[in-house]
Tab-separated table of C-alpha atoms and ligand atoms in Angstrom:
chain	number	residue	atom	x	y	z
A	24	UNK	CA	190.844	110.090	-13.750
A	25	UNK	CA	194.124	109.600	-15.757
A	26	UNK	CA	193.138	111.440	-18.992
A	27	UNK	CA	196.095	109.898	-21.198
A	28	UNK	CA	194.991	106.215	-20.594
A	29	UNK	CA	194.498	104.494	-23.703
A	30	UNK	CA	192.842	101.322	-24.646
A	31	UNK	CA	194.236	98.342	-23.385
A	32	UNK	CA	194.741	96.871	-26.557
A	33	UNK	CA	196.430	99.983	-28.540
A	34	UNK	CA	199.066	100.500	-25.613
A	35	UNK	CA	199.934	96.822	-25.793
A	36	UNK	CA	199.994	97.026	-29.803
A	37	UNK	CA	203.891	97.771	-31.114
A	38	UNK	CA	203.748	100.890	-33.998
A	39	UNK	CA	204.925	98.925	-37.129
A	40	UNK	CA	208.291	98.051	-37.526
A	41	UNK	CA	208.708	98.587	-41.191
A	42	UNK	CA	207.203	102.238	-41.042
A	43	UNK	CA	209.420	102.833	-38.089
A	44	UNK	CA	212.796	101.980	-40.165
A	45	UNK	CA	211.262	103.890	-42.907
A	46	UNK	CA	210.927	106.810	-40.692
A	47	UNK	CA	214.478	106.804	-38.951
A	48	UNK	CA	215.774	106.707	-42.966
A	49	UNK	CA	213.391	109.525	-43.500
A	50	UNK	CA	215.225	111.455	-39.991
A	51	UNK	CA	218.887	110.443	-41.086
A	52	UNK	CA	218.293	111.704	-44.942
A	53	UNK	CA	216.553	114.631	-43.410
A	54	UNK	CA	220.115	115.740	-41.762
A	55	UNK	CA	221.807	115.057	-44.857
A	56	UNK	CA	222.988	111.401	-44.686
A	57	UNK	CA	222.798	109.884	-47.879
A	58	UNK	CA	220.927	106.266	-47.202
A	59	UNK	CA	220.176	103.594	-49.678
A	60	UNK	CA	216.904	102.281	-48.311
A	61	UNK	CA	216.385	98.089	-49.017
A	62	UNK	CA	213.298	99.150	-46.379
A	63	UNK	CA	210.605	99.997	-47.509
A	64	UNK	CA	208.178	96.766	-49.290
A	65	UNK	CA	207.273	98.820	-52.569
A	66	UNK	CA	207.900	98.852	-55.831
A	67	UNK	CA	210.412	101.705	-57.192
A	68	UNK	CA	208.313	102.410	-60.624
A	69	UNK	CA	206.521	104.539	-61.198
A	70	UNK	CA	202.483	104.234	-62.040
A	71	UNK	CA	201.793	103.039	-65.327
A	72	UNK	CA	201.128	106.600	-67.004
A	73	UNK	CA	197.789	105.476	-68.405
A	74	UNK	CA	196.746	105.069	-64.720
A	75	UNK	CA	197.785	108.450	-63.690
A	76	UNK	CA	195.955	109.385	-66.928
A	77	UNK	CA	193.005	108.123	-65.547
A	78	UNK	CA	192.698	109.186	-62.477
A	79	UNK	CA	193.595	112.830	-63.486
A	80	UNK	CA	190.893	112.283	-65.731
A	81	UNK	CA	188.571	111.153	-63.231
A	82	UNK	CA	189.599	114.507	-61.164
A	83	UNK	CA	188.592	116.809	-64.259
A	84	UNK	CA	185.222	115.028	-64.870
A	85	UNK	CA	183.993	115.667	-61.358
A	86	UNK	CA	184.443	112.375	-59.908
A	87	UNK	CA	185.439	113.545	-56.474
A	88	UNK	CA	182.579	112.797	-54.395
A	89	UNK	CA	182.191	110.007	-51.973
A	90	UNK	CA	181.600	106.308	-53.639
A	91	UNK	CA	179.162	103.473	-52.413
A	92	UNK	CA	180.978	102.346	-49.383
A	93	UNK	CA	181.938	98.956	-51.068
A	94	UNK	CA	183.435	100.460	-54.048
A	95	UNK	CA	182.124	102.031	-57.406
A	96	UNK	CA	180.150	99.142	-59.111
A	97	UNK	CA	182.010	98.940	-62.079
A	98	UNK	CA	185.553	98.688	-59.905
A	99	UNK	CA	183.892	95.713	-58.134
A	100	UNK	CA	183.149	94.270	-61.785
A	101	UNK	CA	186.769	94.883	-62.697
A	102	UNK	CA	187.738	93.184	-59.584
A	103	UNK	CA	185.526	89.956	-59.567
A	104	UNK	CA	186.618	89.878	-63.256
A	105	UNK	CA	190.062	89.942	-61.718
A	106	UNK	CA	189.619	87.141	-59.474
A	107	UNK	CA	187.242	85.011	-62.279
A	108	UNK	CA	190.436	85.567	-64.604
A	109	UNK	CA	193.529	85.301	-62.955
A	110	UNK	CA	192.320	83.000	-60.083
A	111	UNK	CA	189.885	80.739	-61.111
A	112	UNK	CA	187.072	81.681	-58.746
A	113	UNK	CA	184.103	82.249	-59.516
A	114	UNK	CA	182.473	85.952	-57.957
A	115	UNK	CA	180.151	88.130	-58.993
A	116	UNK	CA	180.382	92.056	-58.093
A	117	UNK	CA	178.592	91.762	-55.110
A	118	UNK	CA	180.738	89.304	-53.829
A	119	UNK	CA	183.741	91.629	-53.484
A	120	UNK	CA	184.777	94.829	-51.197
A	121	UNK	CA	187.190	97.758	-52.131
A	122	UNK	CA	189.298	99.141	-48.877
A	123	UNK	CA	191.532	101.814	-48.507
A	124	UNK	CA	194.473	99.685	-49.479
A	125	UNK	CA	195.478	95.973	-48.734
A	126	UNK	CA	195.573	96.514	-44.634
A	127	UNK	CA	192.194	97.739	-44.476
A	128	UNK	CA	190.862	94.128	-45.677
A	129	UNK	CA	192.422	92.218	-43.225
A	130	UNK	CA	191.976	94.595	-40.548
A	131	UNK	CA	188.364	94.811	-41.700
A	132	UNK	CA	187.982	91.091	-41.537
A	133	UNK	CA	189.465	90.691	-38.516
A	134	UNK	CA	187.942	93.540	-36.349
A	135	UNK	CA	184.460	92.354	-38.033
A	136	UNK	CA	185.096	88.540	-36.477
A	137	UNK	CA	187.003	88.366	-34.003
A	138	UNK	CA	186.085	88.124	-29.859
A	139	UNK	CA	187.896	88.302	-26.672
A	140	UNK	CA	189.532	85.241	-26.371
A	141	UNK	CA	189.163	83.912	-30.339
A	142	UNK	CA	193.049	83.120	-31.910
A	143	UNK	CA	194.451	83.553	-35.124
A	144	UNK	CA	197.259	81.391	-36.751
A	145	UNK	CA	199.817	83.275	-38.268
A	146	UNK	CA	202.796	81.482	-39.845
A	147	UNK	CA	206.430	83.135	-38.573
A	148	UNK	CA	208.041	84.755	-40.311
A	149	UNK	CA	204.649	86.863	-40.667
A	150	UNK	CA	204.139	90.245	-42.120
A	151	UNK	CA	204.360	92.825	-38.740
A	152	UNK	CA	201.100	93.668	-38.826
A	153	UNK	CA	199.622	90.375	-38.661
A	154	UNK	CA	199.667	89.353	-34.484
A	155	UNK	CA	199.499	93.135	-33.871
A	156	UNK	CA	196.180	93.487	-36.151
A	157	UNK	CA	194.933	89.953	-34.220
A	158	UNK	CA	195.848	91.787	-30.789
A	159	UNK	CA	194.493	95.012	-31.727
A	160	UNK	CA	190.995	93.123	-32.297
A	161	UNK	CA	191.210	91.628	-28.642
A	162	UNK	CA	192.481	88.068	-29.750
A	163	UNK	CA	195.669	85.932	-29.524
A	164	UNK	CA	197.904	85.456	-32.132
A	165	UNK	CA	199.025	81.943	-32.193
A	166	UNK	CA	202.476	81.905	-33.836
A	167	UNK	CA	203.498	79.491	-35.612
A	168	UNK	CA	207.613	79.004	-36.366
A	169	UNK	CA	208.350	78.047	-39.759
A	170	UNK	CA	212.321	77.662	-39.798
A	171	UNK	CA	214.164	77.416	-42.907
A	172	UNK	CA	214.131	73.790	-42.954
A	173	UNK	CA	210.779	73.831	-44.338
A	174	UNK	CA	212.018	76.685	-46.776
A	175	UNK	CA	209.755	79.204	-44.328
A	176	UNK	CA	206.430	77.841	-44.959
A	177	UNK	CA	203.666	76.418	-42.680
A	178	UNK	CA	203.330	72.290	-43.189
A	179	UNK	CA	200.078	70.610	-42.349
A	180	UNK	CA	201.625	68.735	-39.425
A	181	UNK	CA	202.382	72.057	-37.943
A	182	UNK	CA	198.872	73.605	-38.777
A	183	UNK	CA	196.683	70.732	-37.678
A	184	UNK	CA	199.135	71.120	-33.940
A	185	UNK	CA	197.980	74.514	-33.572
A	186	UNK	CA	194.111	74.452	-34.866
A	187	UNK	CA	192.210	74.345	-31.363
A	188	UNK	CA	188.605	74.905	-30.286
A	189	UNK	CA	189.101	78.938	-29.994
A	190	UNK	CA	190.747	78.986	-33.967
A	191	UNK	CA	188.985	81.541	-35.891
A	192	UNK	CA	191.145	81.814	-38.316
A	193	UNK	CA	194.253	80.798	-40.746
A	194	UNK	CA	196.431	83.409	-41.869
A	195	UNK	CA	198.638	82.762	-45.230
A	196	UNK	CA	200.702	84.829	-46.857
A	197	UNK	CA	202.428	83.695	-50.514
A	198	UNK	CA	204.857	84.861	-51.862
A	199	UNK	CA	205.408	86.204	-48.288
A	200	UNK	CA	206.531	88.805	-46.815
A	201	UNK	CA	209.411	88.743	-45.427
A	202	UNK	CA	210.833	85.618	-46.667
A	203	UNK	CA	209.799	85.425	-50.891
A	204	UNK	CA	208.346	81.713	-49.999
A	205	UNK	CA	205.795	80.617	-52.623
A	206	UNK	CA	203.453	78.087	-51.499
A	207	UNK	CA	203.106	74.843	-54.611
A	208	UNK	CA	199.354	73.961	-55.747
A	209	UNK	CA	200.605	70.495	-53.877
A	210	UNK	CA	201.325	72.318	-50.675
A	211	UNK	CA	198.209	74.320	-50.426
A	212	UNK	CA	196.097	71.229	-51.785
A	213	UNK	CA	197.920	69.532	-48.279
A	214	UNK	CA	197.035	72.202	-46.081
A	215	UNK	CA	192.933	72.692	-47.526
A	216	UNK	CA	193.256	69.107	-46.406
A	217	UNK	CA	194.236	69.888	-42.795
A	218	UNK	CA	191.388	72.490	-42.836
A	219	UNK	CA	188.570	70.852	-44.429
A	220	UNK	CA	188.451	68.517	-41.210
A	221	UNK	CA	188.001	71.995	-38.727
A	222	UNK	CA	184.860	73.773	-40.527
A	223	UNK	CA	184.991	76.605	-37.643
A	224	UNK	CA	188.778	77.797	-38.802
A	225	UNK	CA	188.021	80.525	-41.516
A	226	UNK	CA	190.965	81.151	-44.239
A	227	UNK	CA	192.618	84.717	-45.153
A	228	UNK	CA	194.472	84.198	-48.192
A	229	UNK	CA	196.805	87.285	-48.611
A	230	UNK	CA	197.865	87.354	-52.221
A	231	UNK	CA	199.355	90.971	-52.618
A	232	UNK	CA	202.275	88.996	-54.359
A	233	UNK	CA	200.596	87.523	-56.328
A	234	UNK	CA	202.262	88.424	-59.802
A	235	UNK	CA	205.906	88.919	-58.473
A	236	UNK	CA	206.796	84.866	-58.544
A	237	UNK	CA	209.763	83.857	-60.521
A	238	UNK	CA	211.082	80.862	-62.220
A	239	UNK	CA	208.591	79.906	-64.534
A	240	UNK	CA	206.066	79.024	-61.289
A	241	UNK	CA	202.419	79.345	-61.860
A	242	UNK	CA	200.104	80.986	-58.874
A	243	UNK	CA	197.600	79.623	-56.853
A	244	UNK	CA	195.810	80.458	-54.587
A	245	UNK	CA	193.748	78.236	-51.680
A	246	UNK	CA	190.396	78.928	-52.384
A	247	UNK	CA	190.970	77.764	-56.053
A	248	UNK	CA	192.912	74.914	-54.589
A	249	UNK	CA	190.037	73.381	-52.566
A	250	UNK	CA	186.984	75.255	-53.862
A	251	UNK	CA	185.218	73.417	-50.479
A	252	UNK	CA	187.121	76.508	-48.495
A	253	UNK	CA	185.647	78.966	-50.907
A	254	UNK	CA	182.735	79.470	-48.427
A	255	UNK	CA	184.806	80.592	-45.823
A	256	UNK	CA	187.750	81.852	-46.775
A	257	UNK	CA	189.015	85.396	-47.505
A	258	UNK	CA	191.060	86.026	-50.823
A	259	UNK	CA	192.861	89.649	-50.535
A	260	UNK	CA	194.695	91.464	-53.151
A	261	UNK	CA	195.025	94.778	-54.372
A	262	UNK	CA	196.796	97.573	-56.944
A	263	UNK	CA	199.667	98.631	-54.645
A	264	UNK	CA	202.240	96.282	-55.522
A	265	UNK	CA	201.111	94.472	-59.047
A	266	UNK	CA	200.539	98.041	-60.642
A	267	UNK	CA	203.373	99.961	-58.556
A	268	UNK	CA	200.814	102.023	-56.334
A	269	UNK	CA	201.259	101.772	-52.838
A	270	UNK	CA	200.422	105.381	-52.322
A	271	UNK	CA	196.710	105.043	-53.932
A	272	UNK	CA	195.829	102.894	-50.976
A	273	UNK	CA	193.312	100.302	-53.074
A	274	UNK	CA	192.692	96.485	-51.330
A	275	UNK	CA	190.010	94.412	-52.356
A	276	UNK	CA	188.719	91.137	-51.211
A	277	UNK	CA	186.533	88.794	-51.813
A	278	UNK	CA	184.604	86.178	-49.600
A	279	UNK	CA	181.317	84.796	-47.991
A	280	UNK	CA	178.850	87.575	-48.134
A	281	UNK	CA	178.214	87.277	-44.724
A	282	UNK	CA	181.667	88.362	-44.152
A	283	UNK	CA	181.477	91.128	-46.777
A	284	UNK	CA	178.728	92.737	-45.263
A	285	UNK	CA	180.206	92.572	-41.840
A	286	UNK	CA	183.203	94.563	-42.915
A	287	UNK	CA	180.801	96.817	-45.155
A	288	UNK	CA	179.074	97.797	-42.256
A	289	UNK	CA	182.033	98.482	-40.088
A	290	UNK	CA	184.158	100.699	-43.013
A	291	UNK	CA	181.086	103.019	-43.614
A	292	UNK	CA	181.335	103.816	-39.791
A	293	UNK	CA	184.896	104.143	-39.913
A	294	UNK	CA	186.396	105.260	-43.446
A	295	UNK	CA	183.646	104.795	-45.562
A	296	UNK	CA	184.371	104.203	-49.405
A	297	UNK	CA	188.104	104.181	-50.972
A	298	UNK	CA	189.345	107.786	-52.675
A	299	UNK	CA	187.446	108.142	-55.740
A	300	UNK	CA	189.938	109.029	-57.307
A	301	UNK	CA	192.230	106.112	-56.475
A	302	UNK	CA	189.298	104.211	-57.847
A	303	UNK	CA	189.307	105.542	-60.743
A	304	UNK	CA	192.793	104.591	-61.150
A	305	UNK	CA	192.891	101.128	-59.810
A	306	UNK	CA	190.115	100.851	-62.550
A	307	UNK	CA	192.294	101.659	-65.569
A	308	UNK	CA	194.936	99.447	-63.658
A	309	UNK	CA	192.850	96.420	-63.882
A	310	UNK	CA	190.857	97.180	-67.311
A	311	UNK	CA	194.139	98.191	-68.936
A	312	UNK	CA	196.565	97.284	-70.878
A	313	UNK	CA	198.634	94.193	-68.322
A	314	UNK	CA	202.539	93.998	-69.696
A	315	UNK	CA	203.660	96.123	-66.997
A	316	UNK	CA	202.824	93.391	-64.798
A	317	UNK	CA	205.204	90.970	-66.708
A	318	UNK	CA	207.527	93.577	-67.218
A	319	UNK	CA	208.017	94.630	-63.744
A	320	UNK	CA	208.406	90.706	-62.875
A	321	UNK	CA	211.257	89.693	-64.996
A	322	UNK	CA	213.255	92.933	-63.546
A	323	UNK	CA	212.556	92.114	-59.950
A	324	UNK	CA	213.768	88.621	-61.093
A	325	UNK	CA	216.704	90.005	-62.336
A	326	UNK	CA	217.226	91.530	-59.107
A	327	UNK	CA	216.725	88.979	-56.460
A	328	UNK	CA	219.436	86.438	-58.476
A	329	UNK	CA	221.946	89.676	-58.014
A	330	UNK	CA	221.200	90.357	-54.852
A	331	UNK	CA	220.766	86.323	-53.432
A	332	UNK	CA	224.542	86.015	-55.221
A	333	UNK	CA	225.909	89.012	-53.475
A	334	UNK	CA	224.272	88.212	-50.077
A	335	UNK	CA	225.438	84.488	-50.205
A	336	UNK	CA	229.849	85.890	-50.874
A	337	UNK	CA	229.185	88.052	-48.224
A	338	UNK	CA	230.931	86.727	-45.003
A	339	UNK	CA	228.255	86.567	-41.833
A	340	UNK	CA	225.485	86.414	-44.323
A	341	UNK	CA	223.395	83.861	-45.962
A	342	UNK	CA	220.470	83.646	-47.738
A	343	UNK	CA	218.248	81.508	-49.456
A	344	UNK	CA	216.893	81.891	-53.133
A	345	UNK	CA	213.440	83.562	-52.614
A	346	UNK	CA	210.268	82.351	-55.029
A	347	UNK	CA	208.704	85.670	-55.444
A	348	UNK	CA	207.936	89.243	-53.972
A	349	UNK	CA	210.763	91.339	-53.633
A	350	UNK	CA	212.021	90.734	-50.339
A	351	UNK	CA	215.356	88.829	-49.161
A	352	UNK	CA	215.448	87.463	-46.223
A	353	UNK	CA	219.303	86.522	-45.308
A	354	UNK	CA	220.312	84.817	-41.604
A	355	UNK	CA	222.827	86.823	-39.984
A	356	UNK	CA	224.642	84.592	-37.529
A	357	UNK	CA	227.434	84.743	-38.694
A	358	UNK	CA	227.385	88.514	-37.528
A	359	UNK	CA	226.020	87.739	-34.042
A	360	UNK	CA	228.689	88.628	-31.387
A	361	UNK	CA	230.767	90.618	-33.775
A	362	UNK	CA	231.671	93.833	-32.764
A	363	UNK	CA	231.599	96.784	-35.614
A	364	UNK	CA	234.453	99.281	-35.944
A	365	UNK	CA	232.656	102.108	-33.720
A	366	UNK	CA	232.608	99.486	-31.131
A	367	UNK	CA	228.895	97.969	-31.207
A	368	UNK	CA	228.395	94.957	-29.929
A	369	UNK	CA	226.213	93.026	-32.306
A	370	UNK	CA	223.739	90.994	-30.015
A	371	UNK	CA	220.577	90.720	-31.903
A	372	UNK	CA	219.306	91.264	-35.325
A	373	UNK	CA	218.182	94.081	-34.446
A	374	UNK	CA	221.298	95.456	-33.651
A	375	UNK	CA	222.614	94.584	-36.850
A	376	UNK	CA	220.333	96.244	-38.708
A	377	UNK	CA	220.844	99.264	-36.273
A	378	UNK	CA	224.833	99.103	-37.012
A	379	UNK	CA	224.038	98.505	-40.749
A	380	UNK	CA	222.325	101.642	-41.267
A	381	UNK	CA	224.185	103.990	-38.779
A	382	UNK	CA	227.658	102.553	-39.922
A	383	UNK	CA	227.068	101.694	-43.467
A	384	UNK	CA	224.362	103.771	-44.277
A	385	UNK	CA	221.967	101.028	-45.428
A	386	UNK	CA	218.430	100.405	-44.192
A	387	UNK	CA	217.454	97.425	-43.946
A	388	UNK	CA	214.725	95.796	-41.190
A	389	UNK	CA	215.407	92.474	-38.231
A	390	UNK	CA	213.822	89.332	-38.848
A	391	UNK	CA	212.775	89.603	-35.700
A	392	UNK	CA	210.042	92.090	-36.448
A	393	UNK	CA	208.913	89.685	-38.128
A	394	UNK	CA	208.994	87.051	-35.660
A	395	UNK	CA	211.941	85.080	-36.732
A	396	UNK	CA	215.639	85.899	-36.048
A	397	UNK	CA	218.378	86.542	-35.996
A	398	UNK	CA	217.712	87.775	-39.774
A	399	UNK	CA	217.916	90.379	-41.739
A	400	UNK	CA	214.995	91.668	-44.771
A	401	UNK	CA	215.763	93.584	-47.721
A	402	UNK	CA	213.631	94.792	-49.989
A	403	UNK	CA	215.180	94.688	-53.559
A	404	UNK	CA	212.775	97.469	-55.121
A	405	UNK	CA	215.883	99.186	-55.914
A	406	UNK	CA	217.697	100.245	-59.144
A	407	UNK	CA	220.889	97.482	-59.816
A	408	UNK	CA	223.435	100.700	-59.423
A	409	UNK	CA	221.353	101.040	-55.931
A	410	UNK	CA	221.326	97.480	-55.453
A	411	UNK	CA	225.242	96.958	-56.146
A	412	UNK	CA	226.096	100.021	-54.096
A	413	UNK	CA	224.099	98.605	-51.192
A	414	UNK	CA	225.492	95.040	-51.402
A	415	UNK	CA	229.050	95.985	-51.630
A	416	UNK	CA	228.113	98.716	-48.403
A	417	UNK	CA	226.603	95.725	-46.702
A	418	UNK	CA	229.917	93.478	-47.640
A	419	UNK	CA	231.901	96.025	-47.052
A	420	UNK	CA	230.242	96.203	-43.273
A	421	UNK	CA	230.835	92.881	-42.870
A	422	UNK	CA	234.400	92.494	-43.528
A	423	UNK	CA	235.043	95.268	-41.139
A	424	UNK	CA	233.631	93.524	-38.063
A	425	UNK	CA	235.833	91.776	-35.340
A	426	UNK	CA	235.191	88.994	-32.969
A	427	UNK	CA	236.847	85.439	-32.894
A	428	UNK	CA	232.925	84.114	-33.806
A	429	UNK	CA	233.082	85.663	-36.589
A	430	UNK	CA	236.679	85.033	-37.908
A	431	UNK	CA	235.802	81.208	-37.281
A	432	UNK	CA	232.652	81.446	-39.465
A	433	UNK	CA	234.736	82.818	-42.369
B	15	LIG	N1	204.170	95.884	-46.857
B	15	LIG	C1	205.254	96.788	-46.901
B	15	LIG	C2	206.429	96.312	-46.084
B	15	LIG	O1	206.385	95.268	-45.472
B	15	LIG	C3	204.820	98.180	-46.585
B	15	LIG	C4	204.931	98.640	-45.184
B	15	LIG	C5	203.942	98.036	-44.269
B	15	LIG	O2	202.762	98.284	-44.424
B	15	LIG	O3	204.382	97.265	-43.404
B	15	LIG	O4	207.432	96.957	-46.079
């Protein structure tokens, strides 16, 4: 009896690539390297203080006791009022669920639908967890390459190609992660179009980004597109990156009951209601006063033109202006077959990003991870002193590589 075998779906699952750069930062800072991290996807605010406020307050009145399962009733209020407000659709409380943070949703959904032999469309680039969720839950990611000639996003030629008898589901991401791309009302109307003729493909509509879209653009999201897709589609959001708190883990959806009570069921075996206390917070976060939301936008703004400007007069590199989030996501031929001054070979993205962090001492994560290379991400969620020290490291990098590839490409 071999006592360390696993299930066959957690040894074939890869540990997530973004929390594995985060940790190797964590290790090289640890030893006393000083590392500007453009890793991590999270906002570098703090909480708004009146939701720390809260949720201390919440501590000192007692509310530390489990919740309903689903969330707190009047969270769930806050939420639908959420989704009745700033996207058009039209919930009641019982029609939404509170997770432990934005993952837990779509795992949730996923784990609660999905069979042996059912696949998943995920658009590439994808956020990492995406296929390995799908795998995880015994299905098959069908992947779905979205170059930049269609600025990174899925088109409804390329959907309708890959929606087959065994579809269970769409997966769409905007702004994304990695890439920034923000999907037009036009281009989701197109797309509900392509799915309205396949009534067995259900629709999770990842909006985490929702409020970090620049230039003016206004949001939308499917099911308020094509309100015929309301029925089955999933619309996912949460606190962690409109309020700046990834570390209160709070992700809420809303969907089909049927659905809802599926994933119910299977978080009060698992985790069982979100922290209280986090749900206290996300609470105040939604009930509260909103500027920061605005506020936060027009710096992140700020930031991606600085960064886009210095990524684009960097030799090797170039990049794309992003819609939204606070990701970049910059090709780096130009780097591929270089060879850095210790003497590494630069192969793959993922070398690059190696090189980048060990030479330069900025951590950044392959496009590859996220199914598309070679490319680099970097997350912006930096101060501009950070920001400008880490492009002119990253320039800096670049200049010092050698390789007749690269002197051609300059
Ligand atoms: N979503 C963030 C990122 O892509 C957080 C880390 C993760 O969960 O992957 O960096």
């Amino acid at each position: 009896m071999d006592q360390q075998r696993l299930n066959v779906h957690v040894a074939k699952a890869q540990p997530s690539a973004t929390y594995r750069m985060m940790d190797r930062v964590a290790t090289r800072r640890a030893s006393g390297v000083k590392i500007i991290s453009l890793s991590a996807g999270e906002p570098d605010f703090d909480t708004p203080a009146h939701v720390c406020d809260a949720a201390v307050a919440a501590i000192r009145a007692g509310h530390t006791r489990y919740t309903q399962v689903a969330g707190m009733r009047a969270l769930r209020e806050a939420v639908a009022a959420k989704f009745q407000r700033e996207n058009g659709l039209n919930v009641g409380w019982q029609d939404t669920l509170v997770c432990s943070g934005g993952k837990q949703v779509i795992y949730n959904a996923l784990a609660a639908t999905l069979n042996e032999g059912d696949e998943v469309i995920v658009p590439a680039p994808y956020w990492v967890s995406y296929p390995e969720m799908v795998q995880l839950c015994g299905a098959r990611p069908i992947i779905v390459a979205c170059g930049s000639d269609s600025g990174f996003k899925l088109t409804p030629q390329a959907l309708a190609g890959a929606i087959g008898p065994r579809t269970r589901w769409v997966i769409l991401n905007s702004p994304s992660n990695p890439t920034g791309a923000v999907y037009t009302r036009g281009e989701l109307a197109e797309l509900a179009e392509v799915l309205l003729a396949h009534p067995h493909v259900l629709v999770l509509s990842d909006d985490i980004y929702e409020h970090l879209i620049f230039d003016g653009a206004t949001y939308h999201t499917i099911a308020q597109v094509e309100p015929r897709l309301t029925s089955r589609t999933l619309t996912m959001n949460g606190v962690s990156k409109a309020y700046a708190m990834t570390g209160w883990r709070i992700g809420f959806g809303t969907g089909p009951r049927w659905l809802l009570d599926a994933m119910e069921k299977l978080q009060g075996q698992q985790t069982s209601g979100a922290s209280s206390i986090s749900q206290y917070a996300a609470l105040a976060a939604l009930t509260g006063p909103q500027q920061f939301i605005s506020e936060s936008r027009e710096v992140f703004e700020k930031r991606r033109d600085l960064m886009v400007q210095w990524l684009n007069e960097t030799p090797g590199l170039t990049c794309a202006t992003p819609g939204g989030a606070f990701y970049a996501f910059a090709s780096c031929a130009g780097l591929i077959g270089c060879t850095t001054p210790a003497g590494t070979l630069l192969k793959t993205d993922e070398d690059v990003a190696g090189a980048l962090l060990d030479e330069a001492n900025v951590a950044v994560v392959q496009g590859s991870a996220f199914g598309l290379a070679p490319y680099i991400r970097i997350a912006y969620a930096l101060d501009d002193e950070a920001l400008v020290q880490a492009c002119r490291a990253i320039k800096r990098f670049c200049k010092s590589l050698s390789g007749e590839h690269y002197v051609n490409a300059q």
